[in-house]
Amino acid sequence: MPRHGVLLAGAVFGLAVIAPLHADAQDWTRREFPLAPPNSNDNFVAPYFDGFHQNTDGTYTMSFGFMNRNDSELIEIPLGADNFIEPAEFDGDQPTSFPTVRYSGFGGPRERGTFGVVVPADFEGDVWWTLTTDGYTTRVPGRLESPGRLIKGAYELGTSPMARGSLRPIIRFTEGAPDSYGIVGVQHPDQFTTAVGEPIEVQFWALDRGERELGYVNMTLWKHQGPVPGLIAFESLVEAPPARQGRSARGGGAAAVGRAGRGGRRGGPGPVAIGRSVRIPTEGAAANIGHFKATFDTPGDYVIRIRIDSFSNRDSAPGNQCCWSNGYVRVRVNE
């Protein structure tokens, strides 16, 4: 059966919406009017191409994210026919778990830069990410060239310091390892193995690298990949930062209370929800150390994404495409 496509173009992304094969399973408003306000639930998740930047070796990193159009309903799509990237050589690092998020300002309901695809310096063509939610397919091309009459370089992301000097922070899994930062980030050198109900414990180092007075960064934990409907219970082991003198810290930065991805810059050990931020101290014995436990309720292979950000600085926010870095932890959970 032929598919009929609708193209939505934005300033820094292109999103192609393809009509579903099984229309009777879909809400008619989203089939007939893709730009209509979304319903509060039973909506789809859309992939987004955030842009690209050139690496020091001449290769390019394409940044991808997503938008879950629901108010609160989690969408999970396993890798495979409903969640894949083409060309196939770039397939496999994309998320399978898509929570709702809501950032203030330009951030909105999109989670940006959840993973990156590195392409060669001479790469030509597009990198397509396709997602199908209950038979409704959306796909987006990642590309280095601006199509049509868009300004050349419209997709290019900046890597220079922001207005007040913020840059993507450093994350590393061993104390003496080289600094890693950016969307592609760094993967933990080991795969953890555990059993259902038995927690793993992860420690890492995270530091600000802005060209200004250095400050603190925040840790946010996400289920990046894993079996459906496997849940991860996170417990922060980060020590509470010392109390600040004078005026209170600027609360929340680019985030605020509410769904995943919003606020809750909390201190001290304790349970922490997916997408909620924890401030990492910069002083004392636990300075610049991120530390957490993760417990799983379903066997299978998981990937945890650690997002380290400096969103509490006024020139750093998700909608500005700055400033965060990713770390990934692979976990095999047995029964």
GROMACS .gro file of C-alpha atoms in nm:
model
  335
    1MET     CA    1   0.000   0.000   0.000
    2PRO     CA    2   0.152   0.336  -0.091
    3ARG     CA    3   0.232   0.583   0.184
    4HIS     CA    4   0.150   0.953   0.160
    5GLY     CA    5   0.394   1.191   0.323
    6VAL     CA    6   0.365   1.533   0.479
    7LEU     CA    7   0.683   1.737   0.524
    8LEU     CA    8   0.722   1.975   0.816
    9ALA     CA    9   1.017   2.212   0.784
   10GLY     CA   10   1.176   2.410   1.066
   11ALA     CA   11   1.463   2.649   1.109
   12VAL     CA   12   1.711   2.385   1.210
   13PHE     CA   13   1.540   2.055   1.144
   14GLY     CA   14   1.328   1.866   0.895
   15LEU     CA   15   1.059   1.625   1.008
   16ALA     CA   16   0.879   1.400   0.762
   17VAL     CA   17   0.549   1.252   0.881
   18ILE     CA   18   0.438   0.943   0.693
   19ALA     CA   19   0.075   0.829   0.701
   20PRO     CA   20   0.020   0.498   0.884
   21LEU     CA   21  -0.055   0.165   0.725
   22HIS     CA   22  -0.333   0.097   0.979
   23ALA     CA   23  -0.533   0.419   0.990
   24ASP     CA   24  -0.817   0.271   1.197
   25ALA     CA   25  -0.583   0.244   1.496
   26GLN     CA   26  -0.507   0.615   1.494
   27ASP     CA   27  -0.671   0.926   1.635
   28TRP     CA   28  -0.824   1.094   1.327
   29THR     CA   29  -0.702   1.439   1.432
   30ARG     CA   30  -0.337   1.345   1.405
   31ARG     CA   31  -0.393   1.157   1.080
   32GLU     CA   32  -0.579   1.435   0.904
   33PHE     CA   33  -0.431   1.740   1.078
   34PRO     CA   34  -0.066   1.678   1.177
   35LEU     CA   35  -0.025   2.038   1.296
   36ALA     CA   36  -0.329   2.031   1.525
   37PRO     CA   37  -0.270   2.061   1.902
   38PRO     CA   38  -0.193   1.715   2.041
   39ASN     CA   39  -0.424   1.520   2.267
   40SER     CA   40  -0.313   1.463   2.624
   41ASN     CA   41  -0.236   1.095   2.559
   42ASP     CA   42  -0.231   0.826   2.289
   43ASN     CA   43  -0.004   1.043   2.077
   44PHE     CA   44   0.312   0.951   1.888
   45VAL     CA   45   0.679   1.020   1.942
   46ALA     CA   46   0.864   1.209   1.669
   47PRO     CA   47   1.240   1.196   1.597
   48TYR     CA   48   1.425   1.525   1.556
   49PHE     CA   49   1.750   1.623   1.391
   50ASP     CA   50   1.909   1.899   1.599
   51GLY     CA   51   2.198   1.983   1.367
   52PHE     CA   52   2.564   1.893   1.322
   53HIS     CA   53   2.910   2.014   1.412
   54GLN     CA   54   3.252   1.933   1.274
   55ASN     CA   55   3.500   1.741   1.489
   56THR     CA   56   3.871   1.813   1.519
   57ASP     CA   57   3.956   1.513   1.296
   58GLY     CA   58   3.737   1.641   1.012
   59THR     CA   59   3.444   1.407   1.076
   60TYR     CA   60   3.099   1.538   1.163
   61THR     CA   61   2.866   1.465   1.454
   62MET     CA   62   2.493   1.471   1.383
   63SER     CA   63   2.279   1.536   1.690
   64PHE     CA   64   1.938   1.370   1.729
   65GLY     CA   65   1.660   1.400   1.985
   66PHE     CA   66   1.287   1.338   2.014
   67MET     CA   67   0.951   1.478   2.118
   68ASN     CA   68   0.689   1.268   2.296
   69ARG     CA   69   0.363   1.453   2.225
   70ASN     CA   70   0.182   1.315   2.530
   71ASP     CA   71   0.128   1.501   2.856
   72SER     CA   72   0.276   1.223   3.068
   73GLU     CA   73   0.249   0.886   2.893
   74LEU     CA   74   0.582   0.711   2.837
   75ILE     CA   75   0.639   0.564   2.491
   76GLU     CA   76   0.885   0.278   2.438
   77ILE     CA   77   0.981   0.143   2.096
   78PRO     CA   78   1.238  -0.141   2.074
   79LEU     CA   79   1.513  -0.135   1.814
   80GLY     CA   80   1.405  -0.301   1.493
   81ALA     CA   81   1.137  -0.246   1.231
   82ASP     CA   82   0.972   0.034   1.433
   83ASN     CA   83   1.292   0.210   1.544
   84PHE     CA   84   1.586   0.212   1.306
   85ILE     CA   85   1.845   0.432   1.139
   86GLU     CA   86   1.961   0.423   0.778
   87PRO     CA   87   2.224   0.366   0.651
   88ALA     CA   88   2.235   0.055   0.869
   89GLU     CA   89   2.597   0.117   0.971
   90PHE     CA   90   2.472   0.399   1.197
   91ASP     CA   91   2.185   0.199   1.350
   92GLY     CA   92   2.176   0.087   1.713
   93ASP     CA   93   2.268   0.380   1.937
   94GLN     CA   94   1.929   0.555   1.930
   95PRO     CA   95   1.701   0.550   2.237
   96THR     CA   96   1.414   0.307   2.285
   97SER     CA   97   1.255   0.489   2.580
   98PHE     CA   98   1.084   0.824   2.518
   99PRO     CA   99   0.956   1.004   2.829
  100THR     CA  100   0.771   1.333   2.816
  101VAL     CA  101   0.978   1.641   2.898
  102ARG     CA  102   0.896   2.007   2.939
  103TYR     CA  103   1.166   2.274   2.954
  104SER     CA  104   1.115   2.643   2.997
  105GLY     CA  105   1.203   2.900   2.731
  106PHE     CA  106   1.290   2.759   2.390
  107GLY     CA  107   1.337   2.410   2.537
  108GLY     CA  108   0.972   2.312   2.523
  109PRO     CA  109   0.866   1.946   2.501
  110ARG     CA  110   1.173   1.825   2.311
  111GLU     CA  111   1.464   1.623   2.447
  112ARG     CA  112   1.764   1.727   2.238
  113GLY     CA  113   2.096   1.559   2.183
  114THR     CA  114   2.017   1.218   2.329
  115PHE     CA  115   2.271   1.059   2.095
  116GLY     CA  116   2.498   1.146   1.807
  117VAL     CA  117   2.594   0.986   1.477
  118VAL     CA  118   2.950   1.043   1.356
  119VAL     CA  119   2.988   1.049   0.977
  120PRO     CA  120   3.308   1.073   0.768
  121ALA     CA  121   3.444   1.404   0.644
  122ASP     CA  122   3.342   1.317   0.287
  123PHE     CA  123   2.994   1.193   0.379
  124GLU     CA  124   2.718   1.269   0.131
  125GLY     CA  125   2.348   1.203   0.162
  126ASP     CA  126   2.117   1.172   0.462
  127VAL     CA  127   2.104   0.973   0.784
  128TRP     CA  128   1.738   0.879   0.839
  129TRP     CA  129   1.587   0.795   1.179
  130THR     CA  130   1.247   0.625   1.158
  131LEU     CA  131   1.005   0.570   1.449
  132THR     CA  132   0.666   0.396   1.435
  133THR     CA  133   0.420   0.443   1.722
  134ASP     CA  134   0.121   0.207   1.703
  135GLY     CA  135   0.141   0.201   1.324
  136TYR     CA  136   0.203   0.575   1.284
  137THR     CA  137   0.542   0.642   1.127
  138THR     CA  138   0.755   0.954   1.154
  139ARG     CA  139   1.107   0.992   1.019
  140VAL     CA  140   1.368   1.263   0.999
  141PRO     CA  141   1.683   1.311   0.788
  142GLY     CA  142   2.012   1.419   0.937
  143ARG     CA  143   2.217   1.606   0.678
  144LEU     CA  144   2.521   1.828   0.639
  145GLU     CA  145   2.380   2.039   0.357
  146SER     CA  146   2.086   2.276   0.389
  147PRO     CA  147   1.807   2.191   0.141
  148GLY     CA  148   1.631   2.431  -0.091
  149ARG     CA  149   1.673   2.800  -0.016
  150LEU     CA  150   1.776   2.764   0.346
  151ILE     CA  151   2.091   2.953   0.434
  152LYS     CA  152   2.402   2.743   0.386
  153GLY     CA  153   2.507   2.612   0.724
  154ALA     CA  154   2.160   2.651   0.879
  155TYR     CA  155   2.195   2.306   1.036
  156GLU     CA  156   2.542   2.373   1.178
  157LEU     CA  157   2.571   2.387   1.558
  158GLY     CA  158   2.823   2.610   1.730
  159THR     CA  159   3.095   2.467   1.952
  160SER     CA  160   3.249   2.796   2.067
  161PRO     CA  161   3.178   2.941   2.413
  162MET     CA  162   2.832   3.080   2.479
  163ALA     CA  163   2.773   3.447   2.564
  164ARG     CA  164   2.896   3.406   2.922
  165GLY     CA  165   3.157   3.143   2.842
  166SER     CA  166   2.967   2.817   2.894
  167LEU     CA  167   3.087   2.506   2.711
  168ARG     CA  168   2.984   2.142   2.716
  169PRO     CA  169   3.103   1.993   3.049
  170ILE     CA  170   3.347   1.708   3.096
  171ILE     CA  171   3.247   1.353   3.188
  172ARG     CA  172   3.478   1.058   3.241
  173PHE     CA  173   3.441   0.717   3.404
  174THR     CA  174   3.797   0.683   3.536
  175GLU     CA  175   3.972   0.960   3.723
  176GLY     CA  176   4.278   0.981   3.499
  177ALA     CA  177   4.103   0.925   3.166
  178PRO     CA  178   4.111   1.187   2.889
  179ASP     CA  179   3.838   1.448   2.903
  180SER     CA  180   3.522   1.357   2.713
  181TYR     CA  181   3.241   1.593   2.627
  182GLY     CA  182   2.969   1.643   2.370
  183ILE     CA  183   2.664   1.465   2.235
  184VAL     CA  184   2.846   1.143   2.146
  185GLY     CA  185   3.012   1.163   2.486
  186VAL     CA  186   3.174   0.857   2.636
  187GLN     CA  187   3.074   0.497   2.704
  188HIS     CA  188   3.167   0.323   3.027
  189PRO     CA  189   3.452   0.082   2.949
  190ASP     CA  190   3.278  -0.207   3.127
  191GLN     CA  191   2.941  -0.372   3.087
  192PHE     CA  192   2.775  -0.424   3.424
  193THR     CA  193   2.605  -0.756   3.500
  194THR     CA  194   2.342  -0.794   3.770
  195ALA     CA  195   2.011  -0.964   3.849
  196VAL     CA  196   1.657  -0.837   3.884
  197GLY     CA  197   1.628  -0.646   4.210
  198GLU     CA  198   2.005  -0.629   4.266
  199PRO     CA  199   2.138  -0.273   4.221
  200ILE     CA  200   2.450  -0.169   4.039
  201GLU     CA  201   2.658   0.124   4.158
  202VAL     CA  202   2.813   0.370   3.911
  203GLN     CA  203   3.064   0.645   3.980
  204PHE     CA  204   3.203   0.903   3.740
  205TRP     CA  205   3.369   1.244   3.729
  206ALA     CA  206   3.197   1.553   3.590
  207LEU     CA  207   3.342   1.904   3.565
  208ASP     CA  208   3.255   2.241   3.422
  209ARG     CA  209   3.492   2.362   3.146
  210GLY     CA  210   3.347   2.703   3.066
  211GLU     CA  211   3.567   3.001   2.982
  212ARG     CA  212   3.461   3.190   3.295
  213GLU     CA  213   3.461   3.125   3.668
  214LEU     CA  214   3.399   2.751   3.686
  215GLY     CA  215   3.078   2.638   3.854
  216TYR     CA  216   2.887   2.322   3.929
  217VAL     CA  217   2.720   2.083   3.685
  218ASN     CA  218   2.409   1.867   3.715
  219MET     CA  219   2.352   1.493   3.674
  220THR     CA  220   2.036   1.363   3.509
  221LEU     CA  221   1.970   0.990   3.461
  222TRP     CA  222   1.767   0.829   3.183
  223LYS     CA  223   1.669   0.486   3.062
  224HIS     CA  224   1.818   0.512   2.713
  225GLN     CA  225   1.760   0.155   2.596
  226GLY     CA  226   1.611  -0.155   2.750
  227PRO     CA  227   1.333  -0.412   2.737
  228VAL     CA  228   0.970  -0.302   2.732
  229PRO     CA  229   0.831  -0.236   2.991
  230GLY     CA  230   1.144  -0.268   3.204
  231LEU     CA  231   1.177  -0.001   3.472
  232ILE     CA  232   1.491   0.141   3.631
  233ALA     CA  233   1.483   0.276   3.987
  234PHE     CA  234   1.761   0.532   4.035
  235GLU     CA  235   1.907   0.635   4.369
  236SER     CA  236   2.145   0.929   4.384
  237LEU     CA  237   2.449   0.883   4.605
  238VAL     CA  238   2.578   1.234   4.537
  239GLU     CA  239   2.669   1.424   4.850
  240ALA     CA  240   2.475   1.743   4.916
  241PRO     CA  241   2.671   2.056   4.815
  242PRO     CA  242   2.771   2.288   5.100
  243ALA     CA  243   2.516   2.558   5.179
  244ARG     CA  244   2.581   2.875   4.979
  245GLN     CA  245   2.641   3.202   5.154
  246GLY     CA  246   2.447   3.513   5.060
  247ARG     CA  247   2.166   3.496   4.809
  248SER     CA  248   2.022   3.158   4.729
  249ALA     CA  249   2.133   2.964   4.425
  250ARG     CA  250   1.947   3.037   4.106
  251GLY     CA  251   1.693   2.757   4.121
  252GLY     CA  252   1.627   2.530   3.831
  253GLY     CA  253   1.820   2.703   3.554
  254ALA     CA  254   1.654   2.606   3.228
  255ALA     CA  255   1.429   2.354   3.396
  256ALA     CA  256   1.140   2.363   3.639
  257VAL     CA  257   0.927   2.127   3.844
  258GLY     CA  258   0.706   1.885   3.657
  259ARG     CA  259   0.773   1.613   3.403
  260ALA     CA  260   1.098   1.438   3.325
  261GLY     CA  261   1.358   1.683   3.209
  262ARG     CA  262   1.238   1.948   3.448
  263GLY     CA  263   1.407   2.093   3.751
  264GLY     CA  264   1.449   1.949   4.094
  265ARG     CA  265   1.812   2.049   4.147
  266ARG     CA  266   1.820   1.848   4.467
  267GLY     CA  267   2.109   1.769   4.696
  268GLY     CA  268   2.194   1.469   4.907
  269PRO     CA  269   2.148   1.096   4.854
  270GLY     CA  270   1.805   0.950   4.785
  271PRO     CA  271   1.570   0.825   4.513
  272VAL     CA  272   1.564   1.035   4.199
  273ALA     CA  273   1.318   1.009   3.911
  274ILE     CA  274   1.422   0.971   3.550
  275GLY     CA  275   1.492   1.312   3.402
  276ARG     CA  276   1.533   1.489   3.738
  277SER     CA  277   1.858   1.675   3.798
  278VAL     CA  278   2.101   1.646   4.088
  279ARG     CA  279   2.368   1.906   4.151
  280ILE     CA  280   2.723   1.770   4.176
  281PRO     CA  281   2.935   1.941   4.445
  282THR     CA  282   3.257   2.120   4.356
  283GLU     CA  283   3.410   2.116   4.704
  284GLY     CA  284   3.498   1.857   4.964
  285ALA     CA  285   3.596   1.491   4.939
  286ALA     CA  286   3.319   1.421   4.685
  287ALA     CA  287   3.400   1.719   4.462
  288ASN     CA  288   3.313   1.664   4.094
  289ILE     CA  289   3.199   1.306   4.157
  290GLY     CA  290   2.869   1.171   4.029
  291HIS     CA  291   2.747   0.858   4.204
  292PHE     CA  292   2.425   0.657   4.180
  293LYS     CA  293   2.262   0.316   4.211
  294ALA     CA  294   2.030   0.160   3.953
  295THR     CA  295   1.791  -0.129   4.018
  296PHE     CA  296   1.606  -0.315   3.743
  297ASP     CA  297   1.273  -0.501   3.754
  298THR     CA  298   1.297  -0.688   3.422
  299PRO     CA  299   1.578  -0.900   3.274
  300GLY     CA  300   1.743  -0.785   2.954
  301ASP     CA  301   2.007  -0.552   2.814
  302TYR     CA  302   1.991  -0.187   2.915
  303VAL     CA  303   2.175   0.136   2.843
  304ILE     CA  304   2.166   0.418   3.098
  305ARG     CA  305   2.226   0.770   2.971
  306ILE     CA  306   2.394   1.012   3.208
  307ARG     CA  307   2.343   1.371   3.102
  308ILE     CA  308   2.581   1.624   3.256
  309ASP     CA  309   2.472   1.983   3.206
  310SER     CA  310   2.541   2.338   3.314
  311PHE     CA  311   2.182   2.454   3.266
  312SER     CA  312   2.195   2.660   3.585
  313ASN     CA  313   2.409   2.916   3.402
  314ARG     CA  314   2.216   3.188   3.223
  315ASP     CA  315   2.372   3.120   2.882
  316SER     CA  316   2.313   2.744   2.890
  317ALA     CA  317   1.981   2.577   2.813
  318PRO     CA  318   1.841   2.289   2.605
  319GLY     CA  319   1.681   2.529   2.359
  320ASN     CA  320   2.021   2.692   2.300
  321GLN     CA  321   2.171   2.353   2.202
  322CYS     CA  322   2.418   2.401   2.488
  323CYS     CA  323   2.560   2.291   2.724
  324TRP     CA  324   2.548   1.921   2.808
  325SER     CA  325   2.746   1.601   2.753
  326ASN     CA  326   2.641   1.236   2.753
  327GLY     CA  327   2.779   0.926   2.919
  328TYR     CA  328   2.642   0.577   2.855
  329VAL     CA  329   2.645   0.270   3.081
  330ARG     CA  330   2.564  -0.077   2.945
  331VAL     CA  331   2.397  -0.323   3.184
  332ARG     CA  332   2.295  -0.688   3.141
  333VAL     CA  333   2.024  -0.793   3.386
  334ASN     CA  334   1.962  -1.161   3.452
  335GLU     CA  335   1.660  -1.315   3.625
   0.00000   0.00000   0.00000
